[in-house]
Amino acid sequence: IQKVYMGISAKRPTKKKQGWVQGGMVRSRDKSWKLTRNHKNNASTNTKTKTTVANNFAKTRFFTAPIRGHIKNNKDNDHDYHRLTLVLFRPYTGKTHQLRVAAKSMGLPLLGDPIYKD
């Protein structure tokens, strides 16, 4: 079984239109997750708090495509035309918030995401 997920972003891809997002996932100061460059699934110790944090390795394949859409403008209760990006995600690991963190790390935060928005 292969799982593929779709998301929409109001941003355009700046670097790659398809590829891999992979690395360790650790909690950030605001309790969300962030992607690190660590490609190993090991634990790290926080020297300030003396606590050990699991470094969860996450690996996701992604594809993007431009789409047209209208987004409701909150100020005028009107719709504005925007160029949106459709993002397809194929996770190879199943970590908490993995797809949302991958989208944010690519500079394509998902519409409607209150935690990983810009």
Coordinates of N, CA and C in Angstrom, one line a residue:
I1 N 0.8 -1.2 0.0 CA 0.0 0.0 0.0 C 0.9 1.2 0.0
Q2 N 0.6 2.2 -0.9 CA 1.3 3.4 -0.9 C 0.4 4.5 -0.6
K3 N 0.8 5.4 0.3 CA 0.0 6.5 0.7 C 0.5 7.8 0.1
V4 N -0.4 8.6 -0.5 CA -0.1 9.9 -1.1 C -1.1 10.9 -0.6
Y5 N -0.5 12.0 -0.1 CA -1.3 13.1 0.5 C -1.2 14.3 -0.4
M6 N -2.2 15.1 -0.4 CA -2.2 16.4 -1.1 C -2.4 17.6 -0.2
G7 N -1.7 18.7 -0.5 CA -1.8 19.9 0.2 C -1.8 21.1 -0.7
I8 N -2.2 22.2 -0.3 CA -2.2 23.4 -1.1 C -1.5 24.5 -0.3
S9 N -0.6 25.2 -1.0 CA 0.1 26.3 -0.5 C -0.1 27.6 -1.3
A10 N 0.0 28.7 -0.6 CA -0.2 30.0 -1.3 C 1.2 30.5 -1.8
K11 N 2.2 29.7 -1.6 CA 3.6 30.1 -2.0 C 4.0 29.3 -3.2
R12 N 5.0 29.7 -3.9 CA 5.6 29.0 -5.1 C 6.9 28.4 -4.6
P13 N 7.2 27.2 -5.2 CA 8.5 26.6 -4.9 C 9.7 27.5 -5.3
T14 N 10.6 27.7 -4.5 CA 11.8 28.5 -4.9 C 13.0 27.7 -5.4
K15 N 13.1 26.5 -4.9 CA 14.3 25.7 -5.3 C 13.9 24.6 -6.2
K16 N 13.3 23.6 -5.7 CA 13.0 22.4 -6.4 C 11.5 22.2 -6.6
K17 N 11.1 21.6 -7.7 CA 9.6 21.4 -7.9 C 9.3 19.9 -7.5
Q18 N 10.3 19.1 -7.3 CA 10.1 17.8 -6.9 C 11.4 17.3 -6.2
G19 N 11.3 16.3 -5.4 CA 12.5 15.8 -4.7 C 12.2 15.2 -3.4
W20 N 13.2 15.2 -2.5 CA 13.1 14.6 -1.2 C 13.3 15.6 -0.1
V21 N 12.5 15.4 1.0 CA 12.8 16.1 2.2 C 13.0 15.1 3.3
Q22 N 14.2 15.2 3.8 CA 14.6 14.2 4.8 C 15.5 14.8 5.9
G23 N 15.4 14.2 7.1 CA 16.3 14.7 8.2 C 15.6 14.3 9.5
G24 N 16.3 14.7 10.5 CA 15.8 14.5 11.9 C 14.7 15.5 12.2
M25 N 13.8 15.1 13.0 CA 12.7 16.0 13.5 C 12.8 16.1 15.0
V26 N 13.0 17.3 15.5 CA 13.1 17.6 16.9 C 12.1 18.7 17.3
R27 N 11.7 18.8 18.6 CA 10.8 19.8 19.0 C 11.5 21.1 19.1
S28 N 10.8 22.2 18.7 CA 11.4 23.5 18.7 C 11.0 24.2 20.0
R29 N 11.4 25.4 20.3 CA 11.0 26.1 21.5 C 9.5 26.4 21.6
D30 N 8.9 26.6 20.5 CA 7.4 26.9 20.5 C 6.6 25.6 20.5
K31 N 7.2 24.5 20.8 CA 6.5 23.2 20.9 C 6.1 22.5 19.5
S32 N 6.4 23.2 18.4 CA 6.2 22.6 17.1 C 7.4 21.7 16.8
W33 N 7.4 21.1 15.7 CA 8.5 20.2 15.2 C 9.3 21.0 14.2
K34 N 10.6 20.7 14.1 CA 11.4 21.3 13.1 C 12.3 20.3 12.5
L35 N 12.7 20.5 11.3 CA 13.6 19.5 10.6 C 15.0 19.9 10.8
T36 N 15.9 18.9 11.1 CA 17.3 19.1 11.2 C 18.1 18.4 10.1
R37 N 19.3 18.7 10.0 CA 20.1 18.1 9.0 C 20.6 16.7 9.4
N38 N 20.3 16.3 10.6 CA 20.8 15.0 11.0 C 20.0 13.9 10.3
H39 N 20.7 13.0 9.7 CA 20.1 11.9 8.9 C 20.1 10.6 9.6
K40 N 20.4 10.6 10.9 CA 20.4 9.4 11.7 C 19.3 9.4 12.7
N41 N 18.8 8.2 13.0 CA 17.7 8.1 14.0 C 18.3 7.8 15.4
N42 N 18.9 8.8 15.9 CA 19.5 8.6 17.3 C 18.9 9.7 18.2
A43 N 19.4 9.6 19.5 CA 18.9 10.6 20.5 C 20.0 11.6 20.7
S44 N 19.5 12.8 21.1 CA 20.5 13.9 21.4 C 20.1 14.4 22.8
T45 N 21.1 15.0 23.5 CA 20.8 15.5 24.9 C 20.9 17.0 24.9
N46 N 19.9 17.6 25.4 CA 19.8 19.1 25.6 C 20.7 19.4 26.8
T47 N 21.7 20.2 26.6 CA 22.7 20.5 27.7 C 22.1 21.4 28.7
K48 N 21.1 22.3 28.3 CA 20.5 23.2 29.3 C 19.6 22.4 30.3
T49 N 18.7 21.6 29.7 CA 17.7 20.9 30.6 C 18.1 19.5 31.0
K50 N 19.2 19.0 30.4 CA 19.7 17.7 30.7 C 18.7 16.6 30.4
T51 N 17.9 16.8 29.3 CA 16.9 15.8 28.9 C 17.3 15.3 27.6
T52 N 17.0 14.0 27.3 CA 17.3 13.4 26.1 C 16.1 13.5 25.2
V53 N 16.3 13.9 23.9 CA 15.2 14.0 23.0 C 15.5 13.1 21.8
A54 N 14.5 12.3 21.5 CA 14.6 11.3 20.4 C 14.7 12.1 19.1
N55 N 15.6 11.8 18.2 CA 15.8 12.5 16.9 C 15.1 11.6 15.9
N56 N 13.9 11.9 15.6 CA 13.1 11.0 14.7 C 13.4 11.4 13.3
F57 N 13.9 10.4 12.6 CA 14.3 10.6 11.2 C 13.0 10.5 10.3
A58 N 12.8 11.5 9.4 CA 11.7 11.5 8.6 C 12.1 11.7 7.1
K59 N 11.4 10.9 6.2 CA 11.8 10.9 4.8 C 10.5 11.0 4.0
T60 N 10.4 12.0 3.1 CA 9.2 12.3 2.3 C 9.6 12.7 0.9
R61 N 8.9 12.1 0.0 CA 9.1 12.4 -1.5 C 8.0 13.4 -1.8
F62 N 8.3 14.5 -2.6 CA 7.3 15.5 -2.9 C 7.3 15.9 -4.3
F63 N 6.1 16.3 -4.8 CA 6.0 16.8 -6.2 C 5.1 18.0 -6.1
T64 N 5.4 19.1 -6.9 CA 4.5 20.3 -6.9 C 4.0 20.6 -8.3
A65 N 2.9 21.3 -8.3 CA 2.3 21.7 -9.6 C 1.6 23.0 -9.4
P66 N 1.7 24.0 -10.3 CA 1.0 25.3 -10.1 C -0.5 25.1 -10.4
I67 N -1.3 25.7 -9.6 CA -2.8 25.7 -9.9 C -3.3 27.2 -9.7
R68 N -4.4 27.4 -10.2 CA -5.1 28.7 -10.0 C -6.2 28.6 -9.0
G69 N -6.4 29.6 -8.2 CA -7.4 29.5 -7.2 C -7.8 30.9 -6.6
H70 N -8.8 30.9 -5.9 CA -9.3 32.1 -5.2 C -9.2 31.9 -3.7
I71 N -8.7 32.9 -3.0 CA -8.6 32.8 -1.6 C -9.5 34.0 -1.0
K72 N -10.3 33.7 0.0 CA -11.1 34.7 0.6 C -10.3 35.7 1.3
N73 N -10.4 37.0 1.0 CA -9.7 38.1 1.6 C -10.5 38.5 2.9
N74 N -9.9 38.3 4.0 CA -10.6 38.5 5.3 C -11.0 40.0 5.5
K75 N -10.3 40.9 5.0 CA -10.6 42.3 5.2 C -11.9 42.8 4.5
D76 N -12.0 42.5 3.2 CA -13.1 43.0 2.4 C -14.2 42.0 2.2
N77 N -14.0 40.8 2.8 CA -14.9 39.7 2.6 C -15.1 39.4 1.1
D78 N -14.0 39.5 0.4 CA -14.0 39.4 -1.1 C -13.0 38.3 -1.4
H79 N -13.0 37.8 -2.7 CA -12.1 36.8 -3.1 C -11.0 37.4 -4.0
D80 N -9.7 37.0 -3.7 CA -8.6 37.5 -4.5 C -8.0 36.3 -5.3
Y81 N -7.6 36.6 -6.5 CA -7.0 35.6 -7.4 C -5.6 35.4 -6.9
H82 N -5.2 34.1 -6.7 CA -3.8 33.8 -6.3 C -3.3 32.6 -7.1
R83 N -2.1 32.6 -7.4 CA -1.4 31.4 -7.9 C -1.1 30.5 -6.7
L84 N -1.6 29.4 -6.7 CA -1.4 28.4 -5.6 C -0.5 27.3 -6.1
T85 N 0.0 26.5 -5.2 CA 0.8 25.3 -5.5 C 0.2 24.1 -4.9
L86 N -0.1 23.1 -5.7 CA -0.5 21.8 -5.3 C 0.7 21.0 -4.9
V87 N 0.7 20.4 -3.7 CA 1.9 19.6 -3.3 C 1.4 18.2 -3.0
L88 N 2.1 17.2 -3.6 CA 1.8 15.8 -3.4 C 2.9 15.3 -2.5
F89 N 2.5 14.6 -1.4 CA 3.5 14.1 -0.5 C 3.4 12.5 -0.5
R90 N 4.5 11.9 -0.5 CA 4.6 10.4 -0.4 C 5.5 10.1 0.8
P91 N 5.0 9.9 2.0 CA 5.8 9.7 3.2 C 6.4 8.3 3.2
Y92 N 7.7 8.2 3.5 CA 8.4 6.9 3.6 C 8.5 6.5 5.1
T93 N 8.3 7.5 6.0 CA 8.3 7.2 7.4 C 7.0 7.8 8.0
G94 N 6.6 7.5 9.1 CA 5.3 8.0 9.7 C 5.5 8.7 11.0
K95 N 6.1 9.9 10.9 CA 6.3 10.7 12.1 C 5.2 11.7 12.3
T96 N 5.1 12.1 13.5 CA 4.1 13.2 13.9 C 4.4 14.5 13.1
H97 N 3.4 15.0 12.5 CA 3.5 16.3 11.8 C 4.5 16.3 10.6
Q98 N 4.9 15.1 10.2 CA 6.0 15.0 9.1 C 5.7 15.8 7.9
L99 N 4.5 15.7 7.3 CA 4.2 16.3 6.1 C 4.1 17.9 6.3
R100 N 3.6 18.3 7.4 CA 3.5 19.7 7.6 C 4.9 20.3 7.8
V101 N 5.7 19.6 8.5 CA 7.1 20.1 8.7 C 7.9 20.1 7.4
A102 N 7.7 19.1 6.5 CA 8.3 19.0 5.2 C 7.9 20.2 4.4
A103 N 6.6 20.5 4.4 CA 6.1 21.6 3.6 C 6.7 22.9 4.0
K104 N 6.7 23.1 5.3 CA 7.3 24.4 5.9 C 8.8 24.5 5.6
S105 N 9.5 23.4 5.6 CA 11.0 23.4 5.3 C 11.3 23.7 3.9
M106 N 10.3 23.4 3.0 CA 10.4 23.7 1.6 C 10.0 25.1 1.2
G107 N 9.5 25.8 2.2 CA 9.0 27.2 2.0 C 7.6 27.2 1.4
L108 N 6.9 26.1 1.6 CA 5.5 25.9 1.1 C 4.6 25.6 2.2
P109 N 4.4 26.5 3.2 CA 3.5 26.2 4.3 C 2.1 25.9 3.8
L110 N 1.4 25.0 4.3 CA 0.1 24.6 3.8 C -1.0 25.6 4.3
L111 N -1.9 25.9 3.4 CA -3.0 26.8 3.7 C -3.9 26.2 4.9
G112 N -4.2 27.0 5.8 CA -5.1 26.6 6.9 C -4.3 26.0 8.1
D113 N -3.0 25.9 8.0 CA -2.2 25.2 9.1 C -1.9 26.3 10.1
P114 N -2.4 26.2 11.3 CA -2.2 27.3 12.3 C -0.8 27.2 13.0
I115 N -0.2 26.0 12.9 CA 1.1 25.9 13.6 C 2.3 26.1 12.7
Y116 N 2.3 25.6 11.5 CA 3.4 25.7 10.6 C 3.3 26.7 9.5
K117 N 2.5 27.8 9.8 CA 2.3 28.8 8.8 C 3.5 29.8 8.8
D118 N 3.6 30.6 7.9 CA 4.6 31.7 7.8 C 4.3 32.8 8.7

